[in-house]
Amino acid sequence: MIGRNTPHMLRAERRNAVLWSLLTLVLGLASATALALLHRNYLARDHDLYLRDLGNRTVAEVAQQLRLSGTLVRAFQAVFLASDNVTQAEFEQAYQSIRPQRDFPALVAVGYAVRERDGESERFITRMVTPLRGNESVVSLDVAWQPSNLQAVMTSRDSNEPAMSAPFRLVQFQKEDDADGVVIRLPAYSSGPLPETVDERRQRLVGSLAASFRVGRLIGSIIGGEIAEHTVVRVDDVTDAQVRPLYVSSADLTEGPDYGGDIRFGGRLWHVRVVRRSAVVVDNAMFPWLTLAAGTLVSALLALLVWTEQGTRYRAESLARDWSRQHRESEHRFRALNELMPALVLLLRASDGRVVYFNHAARTRLGIASADEIGLDSLIEDDEVRLRLARVASGGAPMVNESVQLVSHGGAKFWATLSVSLIEFDHRPHLLAVANDITDLRELNERLAYQASHDELTNLYNRREFERRLAATIVKVDRGGTAAALMYADLDQFKLINDTSGHAAGDHLLSDLATVLRSQLRPGDIIARLGGDEFGVLMANATPESALETAERLRRSVDGFVFSYEGRSYPVTTSIGVVMLQAPVASLREVLAVADTACYLAKEKGRNRVHLYSERDLETAQRRSEMEWVSRLRQAL
């Protein structure tokens, strides 16, 4: 009986083993497929966040470029506020001083259109353009010929805010295909402080300033690196529901999610569309297939485990342990790479802002050893940034990306670019923060700002900064402030030192005298090198007596200074002209001319003396002007 049933039992066991093996294989394949799908969805979400970050960066950089372009026009507006008689040469000098072609490669020209009235109507005729070469066709251009351009003039006239035109064909490039451009405009007012009301702006309006850009190059100069590699960017002007194409980075434009956004600037609405390139695949797209392959392999091993005996089970478990070890090693390598990143990386719980992970760079820069010691709110002192981070944590804002001041555990502060976004980790919302230390970059910017306002040789203020402070003092005195004094000092026989001992000796003398002159002034007095051997001094809260006393002290300090160079000694003296600034004060140009006249009279009276300008000096100044005109006429003849 037993012998007869043995083959049947063996077949049943064999059949059960096959069934259980097949069932195990099917369940394993189903589990592996589900895991691969979850893995693929996770990678897709991660890639979606990456593309969304690229889109936000693209929109931010295009908006920043437009704001910088508006600031460029604002700089030219300041030139007209400082003077009522801006010449073409001064206009071009202002253009060269800010080096726009370096920071604005898409800039075509900067122009000034004069406001001309004809009864109740008014026209805006372009009179000054820089650079002139290549832009000759813009001179004498009536802005009314370009309706979009004229609309920007009218929009900016009353608001004193940058206004941007709709895209149109620039007259300089009528024969070129890629000639569409935009014009950013600001009103030009008569000299003085900025008008505050609409009526005052209309009364003081003398013209309109404009900067024209080739719109394709303006946007294309920003698109590069990761943005150009992974996405296609298209920018359209969608103001008034009309779609005007401005720029497209590639013909490889596919249908899909739009990661861009809208930009409002100068009365226009631009839509920046950012989509994934069709040829770009999701990073690590093979990982779900590897997961499926690994799951299939494990399922086959488990099915074989039911079919085989203890030895096969042991080999399957060995393979499983090997796979698990490889997975841990892969995770370890990922953590090791993250630890080597120079950027500060922190992972925080969205619920309470507590740090749950931070890399080596964050531990070192923040001076902390344990995640329990710190929360994001203790790193940031700015309340507004904290509120924005709270909105990101609650899902009310997509991300935070800006420059902030962080505080280390020891209290030391440093500047960093902080990017915080909301992610899902371990099925819970977390904040991923990435920061880069930019303290050295900010210090470099501060040094550049210092160099822009100071003379390199003497470390005194330069002429531009001195005139800016003098203009502010004039406005303050005109508004009822206390009187001030302006001094104009010119070294006597300075040319003799340059001719006999060379310019190096002259530079050495100017550097030494700058220290001597600065030591004779009160705290708060301003001294600057105006050019060559000329110095300017601005005294606030001054009387004629205190101004003359200070000027004499400066003259005596120079007269008592003995300059020696390469074994030779030179006597040094200076002539100083003093002008009192009392309400009403003339314009900046007239005040400087009067100070120069006072210095000239001091030299005429024998040099090495101080002369206080008075109304009686008008006849002398007139004779000097007449003699200068005689010299000019003779030179012209």
XYZ file of C-alpha atoms in Angstrom:
637
model
C 0.000 0.000 0.000
C 2.681 2.361 0.936
C 4.720 1.322 -2.019
C 1.800 1.913 -4.352
C 1.068 5.352 -2.948
C 4.658 6.525 -2.945
C 4.746 7.641 -6.627
C 1.401 9.416 -6.172
C 2.622 11.201 -3.093
C 5.812 12.166 -4.845
C 3.815 13.569 -7.756
C 1.558 15.473 -5.318
C 4.514 16.881 -3.480
C 6.106 17.743 -6.770
C 2.862 19.361 -7.939
C 2.485 21.271 -4.647
C 6.073 22.405 -4.886
C 5.451 23.657 -8.421
C 2.236 25.417 -7.364
C 3.855 27.030 -4.362
C 6.848 27.963 -6.469
C 4.614 29.539 -9.124
C 2.550 31.338 -6.470
C 5.710 32.635 -4.837
C 7.046 33.738 -8.218
C 3.810 35.561 -9.124
C 3.635 37.338 -5.762
C 7.305 38.257 -6.016
C 6.907 39.641 -9.544
C 3.846 41.645 -8.473
C 5.757 43.085 -5.507
C 8.789 43.884 -7.665
C 6.600 45.608 -10.253
C 4.885 47.714 -7.574
C 8.260 48.645 -6.056
C 9.645 49.601 -9.481
C 6.597 51.800 -10.122
C 7.020 53.511 -6.750
C 10.730 54.017 -7.482
C 9.926 55.484 -10.900
C 7.319 57.841 -9.400
C 9.792 58.993 -6.771
C 12.442 59.731 -9.422
C 9.838 61.506 -11.556
C 8.841 63.711 -8.607
C 12.478 64.459 -7.885
C 13.076 65.390 -11.529
C 9.907 67.480 -11.505
C 11.205 69.410 -8.478
C 14.521 69.889 -10.265
C 12.799 71.246 -13.392
C 10.588 73.458 -11.236
C 13.722 74.879 -9.599
C 15.223 75.541 -13.053
C 11.990 77.264 -14.088
C 11.923 79.456 -10.982
C 15.576 80.362 -11.523
C 14.884 81.241 -15.154
C 11.960 83.513 -14.249
C 13.977 85.147 -11.444
C 17.007 85.787 -13.663
C 14.922 87.282 -16.505
C 13.120 89.520 -13.986
C 16.465 90.531 -12.426
C 17.852 91.430 -15.869
C 14.831 93.675 -16.520
C 15.228 95.375 -13.131
C 18.935 95.971 -13.802
C 18.038 97.452 -17.199
C 15.624 99.835 -15.470
C 18.395 100.781 -13.012
C 20.643 101.578 -15.995
C 18.112 104.149 -17.276
C 17.686 105.461 -13.701
C 21.434 106.239 -13.621
C 21.053 108.515 -16.667
C 18.057 110.188 -15.022
C 20.351 111.184 -12.145
C 22.623 112.984 -14.648
C 19.742 115.271 -15.719
C 18.698 115.854 -12.104
C 22.232 117.126 -11.430
C 22.362 119.576 -14.353
C 20.042 121.466 -16.695
C 22.644 121.632 -19.455
C 23.701 118.063 -20.131
C 25.834 118.016 -23.267
C 26.377 115.158 -25.726
C 29.904 114.753 -24.353
C 28.630 114.448 -20.774
C 25.925 112.058 -21.959
C 28.533 109.830 -23.619
C 30.858 110.119 -20.597
C 28.047 108.887 -18.312
C 27.527 105.998 -20.722
C 31.223 105.045 -20.716
C 31.559 105.345 -16.922
C 29.037 102.569 -16.206
C 30.458 100.240 -18.919
C 27.043 99.010 -20.066
C 28.347 96.769 -22.856
C 30.079 94.594 -20.274
C 26.949 93.981 -18.160
C 24.315 94.509 -20.869
C 25.499 92.819 -24.105
C 22.011 93.199 -25.578
C 22.024 96.991 -25.157
C 21.749 98.825 -28.503
C 21.733 102.476 -27.434
C 20.775 104.965 -24.743
C 18.882 108.016 -26.002
C 17.354 111.245 -24.813
C 14.242 112.689 -26.461
C 13.502 116.393 -25.862
C 9.973 117.409 -24.987
C 8.746 120.017 -27.502
C 5.385 121.733 -27.069
C 3.204 123.062 -29.896
C 0.167 124.630 -28.296
C -1.773 121.912 -26.513
C 0.162 119.100 -28.188
C 3.653 117.925 -27.389
C 6.287 115.914 -29.194
C 9.354 113.990 -28.098
C 12.269 114.335 -30.543
C 15.447 112.305 -29.995
C 18.418 114.676 -29.690
C 21.146 112.660 -27.974
C 22.125 109.026 -28.604
C 25.073 107.026 -27.364
C 26.902 105.208 -28.782
C 26.341 107.248 -31.914
C 28.037 104.813 -34.288
C 25.445 102.500 -35.791
C 22.588 104.506 -34.238
C 22.663 107.577 -36.525
C 19.145 106.804 -37.758
C 17.753 107.393 -34.245
C 18.894 111.039 -34.089
C 15.953 113.436 -34.729
C 13.529 110.481 -34.513
C 10.042 111.510 -33.436
C 8.937 108.990 -30.804
C 5.366 109.376 -32.065
C 6.393 107.388 -35.168
C 6.647 104.351 -32.922
C 3.308 103.995 -31.045
C 4.598 101.342 -28.660
C 7.580 103.546 -27.806
C 5.341 106.596 -27.303
C 3.075 104.611 -25.000
C 6.096 103.839 -22.771
C 6.880 107.594 -22.643
C 3.364 108.424 -21.480
C 3.272 105.554 -18.965
C 6.493 106.598 -17.226
C 5.811 110.357 -17.341
C 3.561 110.611 -14.274
C 4.681 107.568 -12.263
C 8.472 108.047 -12.506
C 8.707 104.270 -12.763
C 10.370 102.350 -15.609
C 7.999 101.693 -18.507
C 8.726 99.093 -21.181
C 7.416 99.135 -24.728
C 5.884 96.237 -26.585
C 8.351 94.462 -28.913
C 8.818 96.245 -32.245
C 11.315 96.443 -35.108
C 14.192 98.774 -34.141
C 14.957 101.396 -36.795
C 18.688 100.594 -36.622
C 18.113 97.051 -37.861
C 15.271 97.327 -40.356
C 17.051 95.001 -42.804
C 17.868 92.274 -40.288
C 15.650 89.335 -39.396
C 16.412 89.337 -35.692
C 15.746 93.048 -35.146
C 12.871 93.057 -32.636
C 13.635 95.001 -29.526
C 12.130 96.671 -26.502
C 12.671 100.143 -25.073
C 12.765 100.872 -21.324
C 11.959 104.491 -20.536
C 12.084 106.942 -17.635
C 11.180 110.638 -17.636
C 13.901 113.299 -17.579
C 13.192 116.140 -15.156
C 14.863 119.507 -14.695
C 17.708 119.618 -12.175
C 16.923 119.395 -8.505
C 15.402 116.807 -6.176
C 13.068 114.181 -7.564
C 9.510 115.553 -7.962
C 7.037 113.875 -5.650
C 3.622 114.729 -7.146
C 2.124 114.193 -10.583
C 1.654 117.944 -11.159
C 5.271 118.663 -10.234
C 6.473 115.863 -12.525
C 4.515 117.232 -15.472
C 5.794 120.766 -14.865
C 9.448 119.708 -14.583
C 9.342 117.193 -17.443
C 11.963 118.131 -20.045
C 12.175 114.911 -22.012
C 12.327 111.147 -21.914
C 15.284 108.769 -21.443
C 15.338 105.397 -23.161
C 17.511 102.300 -23.358
C 16.836 100.047 -26.337
C 17.656 96.339 -26.241
C 17.577 93.509 -28.750
C 15.088 91.417 -26.879
C 16.394 88.068 -28.152
C 19.905 88.810 -26.922
C 18.595 90.320 -23.660
C 16.933 87.029 -22.737
C 19.435 84.728 -24.479
C 22.360 86.101 -22.433
C 20.713 84.571 -19.341
C 19.812 81.148 -20.732
C 22.742 78.799 -20.371
C 24.270 76.015 -18.285
C 21.736 73.632 -16.743
C 18.790 75.669 -18.030
C 19.805 75.336 -21.694
C 20.930 71.726 -21.267
C 17.752 70.353 -19.713
C 14.955 72.702 -20.778
C 13.575 74.722 -23.648
C 12.722 78.312 -22.731
C 10.181 80.399 -24.575
C 9.264 83.957 -23.608
C 6.122 85.697 -24.892
C 4.695 89.161 -24.265
C 1.090 88.425 -23.237
C 0.030 91.949 -22.291
C -3.636 92.666 -23.098
C -4.163 88.944 -23.942
C -2.078 89.366 -27.107
C 0.717 86.830 -27.551
C 3.879 88.380 -29.009
C 6.787 85.900 -29.297
C 10.018 87.293 -27.839
C 12.474 84.420 -27.568
C 12.752 80.640 -27.889
C 15.951 78.866 -26.910
C 15.498 75.793 -29.125
C 13.227 74.247 -31.712
C 13.107 71.164 -29.469
C 9.906 72.452 -27.832
C 7.586 69.711 -26.611
C 4.193 69.633 -24.975
C 4.352 69.052 -21.271
C 4.216 70.757 -17.859
C 5.145 74.452 -17.889
C 7.651 75.182 -15.126
C 7.900 78.899 -15.857
C 5.843 81.848 -14.689
C 4.810 85.444 -15.315
C 6.932 88.589 -15.017
C 5.384 92.036 -14.637
C 7.711 94.920 -15.406
C 7.262 98.383 -16.824
C 3.550 97.940 -17.505
C 4.127 94.751 -19.567
C 3.363 91.122 -18.773
C 5.810 88.455 -19.967
C 5.159 84.753 -19.691
C 8.249 82.574 -19.386
C 7.505 79.017 -20.488
C 10.032 76.390 -19.364
C 9.504 72.797 -20.544
C 11.672 69.689 -20.509
C 13.666 68.960 -23.647
C 12.265 65.979 -25.550
C 15.761 64.481 -25.851
C 16.416 64.725 -22.085
C 15.577 61.702 -19.993
C 15.069 61.590 -16.268
C 18.323 61.088 -14.395
C 18.711 57.544 -13.028
C 15.815 56.365 -15.230
C 17.346 52.889 -15.283
C 17.057 52.502 -11.512
C 13.379 51.338 -11.561
C 14.324 48.710 -14.143
C 17.178 47.619 -11.920
C 14.717 47.422 -9.029
C 12.376 45.322 -11.151
C 15.248 43.098 -12.251
C 16.422 42.667 -8.678
C 12.864 41.906 -7.549
C 12.445 39.378 -10.353
C 15.685 37.730 -9.371
C 14.626 37.542 -5.730
C 11.246 36.134 -6.761
C 12.926 33.460 -8.846
C 15.212 32.617 -5.973
C 12.272 32.384 -3.589
C 10.417 30.123 -6.027
C 13.497 28.005 -6.363
C 13.748 27.994 -2.579
C 10.395 26.189 -2.357
C 11.443 23.696 -5.023
C 14.873 22.966 -3.737
C 16.133 21.805 -0.430
C 18.215 23.410 2.301
C 21.279 23.970 0.161
C 19.388 25.955 -2.445
C 17.740 28.012 0.317
C 21.158 28.803 1.707
C 22.426 29.956 -1.675
C 19.306 32.155 -2.134
C 19.816 33.728 1.294
C 23.459 34.349 0.412
C 22.401 36.133 -2.763
C 19.863 38.187 -0.772
C 22.537 39.182 1.752
C 24.864 40.193 -1.072
C 22.152 42.339 -2.636
C 21.381 43.979 0.730
C 25.086 44.686 1.290
C 25.364 46.314 -2.132
C 22.356 48.460 -1.335
C 23.892 49.614 1.956
C 27.194 50.323 0.232
C 25.376 52.403 -2.373
C 23.610 54.349 0.365
C 26.920 54.806 2.193
C 28.559 56.166 -0.959
C 25.678 58.615 -1.404
C 26.045 59.876 2.160
C 29.826 60.125 1.743
C 29.435 62.250 -1.398
C 26.916 64.469 0.379
C 29.376 64.934 3.230
C 32.042 66.116 0.762
C 29.815 68.810 -0.797
C 31.098 72.376 -0.080
C 27.521 73.694 0.213
C 25.673 73.640 3.548
C 22.899 71.007 3.303
C 20.252 70.688 6.059
C 17.091 68.584 6.302
C 14.441 69.895 8.708
C 11.031 68.748 9.863
C 8.358 70.975 8.358
C 6.217 70.691 11.493
C 8.606 72.362 13.980
C 11.666 73.416 11.931
C 14.071 71.171 13.861
C 17.152 69.915 12.008
C 17.227 66.140 11.456
C 20.303 65.984 9.208
C 23.148 68.273 8.121
C 26.375 67.544 6.234
C 29.994 68.171 7.190
C 30.100 71.664 5.644
C 27.057 72.709 7.713
C 28.518 71.269 10.929
C 31.835 73.045 10.359
C 30.459 76.450 9.290
C 27.686 76.565 11.904
C 29.855 75.164 14.684
C 27.423 72.473 15.841
C 27.865 68.787 16.523
C 24.320 67.492 17.039
C 21.085 68.105 15.140
C 19.234 68.437 18.467
C 21.168 71.629 19.205
C 19.636 73.810 16.513
C 16.533 74.780 14.526
C 16.258 76.891 11.410
C 14.681 79.781 13.336
C 17.846 80.096 15.456
C 19.983 80.436 12.295
C 18.028 83.391 10.846
C 17.357 86.691 12.638
C 15.307 88.334 9.862
C 11.618 88.075 10.816
C 10.422 88.492 7.203
C 12.535 85.553 6.037
C 11.159 83.462 8.909
C 7.593 84.243 7.798
C 8.391 83.206 4.218
C 9.932 79.958 5.481
C 6.795 79.304 7.515
C 4.695 79.715 4.361
C 6.945 77.232 2.526
C 6.639 74.735 5.390
C 2.833 75.011 5.281
C 2.736 74.624 1.496
C 1.645 78.219 0.902
C 4.758 79.123 -1.128
C 6.856 76.987 -3.501
C 10.323 77.882 -2.185
C 12.592 80.564 -0.734
C 15.685 81.586 -2.698
C 17.515 84.723 -1.531
C 20.578 86.136 0.230
C 20.304 86.163 4.032
C 22.526 86.586 7.058
C 22.989 83.331 9.003
C 24.137 83.017 12.615
C 26.440 80.195 13.707
C 26.093 78.384 17.028
C 28.798 80.635 18.513
C 27.043 83.844 17.443
C 29.219 84.646 14.415
C 27.266 85.980 11.421
C 27.939 85.395 7.740
C 26.125 86.042 4.467
C 24.867 83.148 2.358
C 22.516 82.385 -0.519
C 19.747 80.252 0.990
C 17.427 77.997 -1.031
C 14.665 76.207 0.894
C 12.032 73.950 -0.683
C 9.377 71.579 0.642
C 9.952 67.868 -0.031
C 8.449 64.602 1.153
C 10.852 62.322 3.045
C 9.859 59.138 4.858
C 6.228 60.008 3.995
C 6.472 63.243 5.990
C 6.928 66.844 4.834
C 10.455 68.151 5.297
C 12.345 71.297 4.365
C 15.513 70.881 2.293
C 17.827 73.870 2.822
C 20.967 74.470 0.752
C 23.218 77.460 1.548
C 26.448 78.818 0.063
C 28.737 81.209 1.928
C 29.032 84.494 -0.044
C 30.729 86.609 2.636
C 33.901 87.028 0.551
C 31.830 88.063 -2.471
C 30.017 90.771 -0.487
C 33.318 92.075 0.863
C 34.594 92.254 -2.721
C 31.532 94.285 -3.727
C 32.123 96.657 -0.821
C 35.755 97.127 -1.916
C 34.621 97.870 -5.458
C 32.141 100.452 -4.149
C 34.961 102.085 -2.175
C 37.179 102.236 -5.255
C 34.353 103.811 -7.256
C 34.079 106.749 -4.814
C 37.763 107.275 -3.815
C 40.884 108.464 -5.548
C 43.357 105.608 -5.993
C 46.477 107.724 -5.380
C 45.468 109.689 -2.257
C 42.612 107.562 -0.849
C 40.550 110.755 -0.695
C 37.121 111.082 -2.240
C 37.223 111.469 -6.018
C 35.561 114.281 -7.993
C 32.366 112.369 -8.712
C 31.716 111.515 -5.060
C 32.653 115.057 -3.967
C 30.208 116.609 -6.440
C 27.482 114.225 -5.280
C 27.976 115.260 -1.643
C 28.237 118.941 -2.639
C 24.919 118.685 -4.523
C 23.285 117.145 -1.431
C 24.674 119.978 0.742
C 23.315 122.594 -1.699
C 19.843 121.042 -1.492
C 20.051 120.958 2.321
C 21.112 124.609 2.534
C 18.374 125.663 0.078
C 15.794 123.964 2.289
C 16.780 126.090 5.280
C 19.788 124.253 6.608
C 22.819 125.950 8.137
C 25.385 127.586 5.879
C 28.339 125.619 4.533
C 31.675 126.495 2.941
C 33.391 125.223 -0.203
C 37.174 125.493 -0.620
C 39.099 125.053 -3.850
C 42.846 124.531 -3.334
C 45.442 124.478 -6.140
C 49.145 123.783 -5.550
C 51.520 126.519 -6.734
C 54.227 125.572 -9.219
C 53.269 121.910 -9.112
C 54.207 121.581 -12.789
C 57.813 122.488 -11.870
C 58.133 119.357 -9.710
C 56.691 117.133 -12.450
C 59.020 118.642 -15.065
C 62.188 118.422 -12.972
C 61.732 115.141 -11.088
C 59.073 113.307 -13.068
C 55.471 112.340 -12.437
C 56.463 109.787 -9.806
C 57.673 112.668 -7.625
C 54.397 114.530 -8.197
C 52.385 111.467 -7.218
C 54.466 111.048 -4.061
C 53.903 114.707 -3.153
C 50.123 114.459 -3.679
C 49.945 111.347 -1.502
C 51.886 113.037 1.336
C 49.897 116.272 1.114
C 46.600 114.338 1.265
C 47.598 113.051 4.718
C 48.687 116.535 5.829
C 45.496 118.250 4.635
C 43.208 115.611 6.116
C 44.789 116.027 9.541
C 43.862 119.752 9.592
C 40.109 119.260 9.151
C 37.320 118.835 11.643
C 35.502 115.506 12.012
C 32.765 115.477 9.416
C 34.514 117.814 6.954
C 34.939 116.365 3.473
C 38.107 116.554 1.400
C 38.572 115.208 -2.128
C 41.091 115.244 -4.932
C 39.326 116.891 -7.853
C 42.031 116.142 -10.424
C 45.720 116.841 -10.978
C 46.955 119.037 -8.127
C 43.480 120.372 -7.213
C 41.734 119.603 -3.921
C 38.238 120.409 -2.718
C 37.058 120.807 0.891
C 33.407 120.941 2.012
C 32.626 122.248 5.504
C 29.157 121.858 6.986
C 27.834 124.278 9.647
C 30.409 126.897 8.707
C 30.684 130.669 9.148
C 32.961 132.960 7.128
C 35.280 133.220 10.138
C 35.526 129.455 10.710
C 35.954 128.850 6.987
C 38.818 131.372 6.702
C 40.434 129.961 9.846
C 40.334 126.429 8.417
C 41.599 127.605 5.021
C 44.522 129.438 6.659
C 45.324 126.335 8.687
C 45.407 124.295 5.495
C 47.580 126.879 3.731
C 50.073 126.994 6.639
C 50.259 123.199 6.810
C 51.201 123.081 3.106
C 53.583 126.057 3.396
C 55.351 124.389 6.293
C 55.681 121.082 4.472
C 59.096 120.397 2.952
C 59.020 117.886 0.124
C 62.190 115.901 -0.545
C 62.674 113.488 -3.394
C 65.896 111.771 -4.492
C 68.098 114.220 -2.638
C 66.293 117.361 -3.794
C 63.981 119.549 -1.710
C 61.122 121.630 -3.042
C 59.093 124.377 -1.374
C 55.377 123.750 -1.626
C 52.608 126.348 -1.345
C 48.952 126.455 -2.236
C 46.332 129.036 -3.186
C 42.874 128.512 -1.737
C 39.566 129.994 -2.834
C 36.695 129.976 -0.317
C 32.984 130.264 -1.171
C 30.186 130.433 1.399
C 27.066 128.390 0.594
C 24.038 130.315 1.864
C 20.426 130.193 0.714
C 19.597 130.682 -2.051
C 22.482 128.678 -3.490
C 23.314 128.611 -7.178
C 23.559 125.380 -9.141
C 26.388 122.900 -8.658
C 28.154 124.016 -11.842
C 27.960 127.698 -10.860
C 29.221 127.040 -7.319
C 32.260 125.167 -8.647
C 32.926 127.973 -11.148
C 32.806 130.585 -8.366
C 35.193 128.520 -6.226
C 37.590 128.244 -9.171
C 37.383 132.049 -9.616
C 38.180 132.596 -5.931
C 41.238 130.326 -6.264
C 42.274 132.210 -9.421
C 42.072 135.534 -7.527
C 44.220 134.086 -4.754
C 46.870 133.196 -7.343
C 46.543 136.630 -9.017
C 47.310 138.316 -5.684
C 50.640 136.546 -5.393
C 49.906 132.872 -4.616
C 50.269 131.166 -1.209
C 47.204 132.922 0.138
C 43.474 132.491 0.863
C 40.743 134.458 -0.883
C 37.103 134.561 0.282
C 34.783 135.147 -2.663
C 32.397 138.122 -2.476
C 30.028 139.906 -4.805
C 32.789 142.441 -5.566
C 34.673 139.666 -7.374
C 32.013 139.495 -10.114
C 33.785 142.106 -12.255
C 37.074 140.228 -11.980
C 35.343 136.973 -12.870
C 33.753 138.676 -15.883
C 37.135 139.987 -17.079
C 38.614 136.516 -16.670
C 35.771 135.044 -18.719
C 36.266 137.695 -21.414
C 39.987 136.973 -21.579
C 39.258 133.262 -21.926
C 36.912 134.026 -24.818
C 39.566 136.197 -26.466
C 41.982 133.272 -26.216
C 39.389 130.884 -27.651
C 38.538 133.222 -30.557
C 42.207 133.729 -31.346
C 42.785 129.991 -31.271
C 39.760 129.437 -33.530
C 40.996 132.036 -36.040
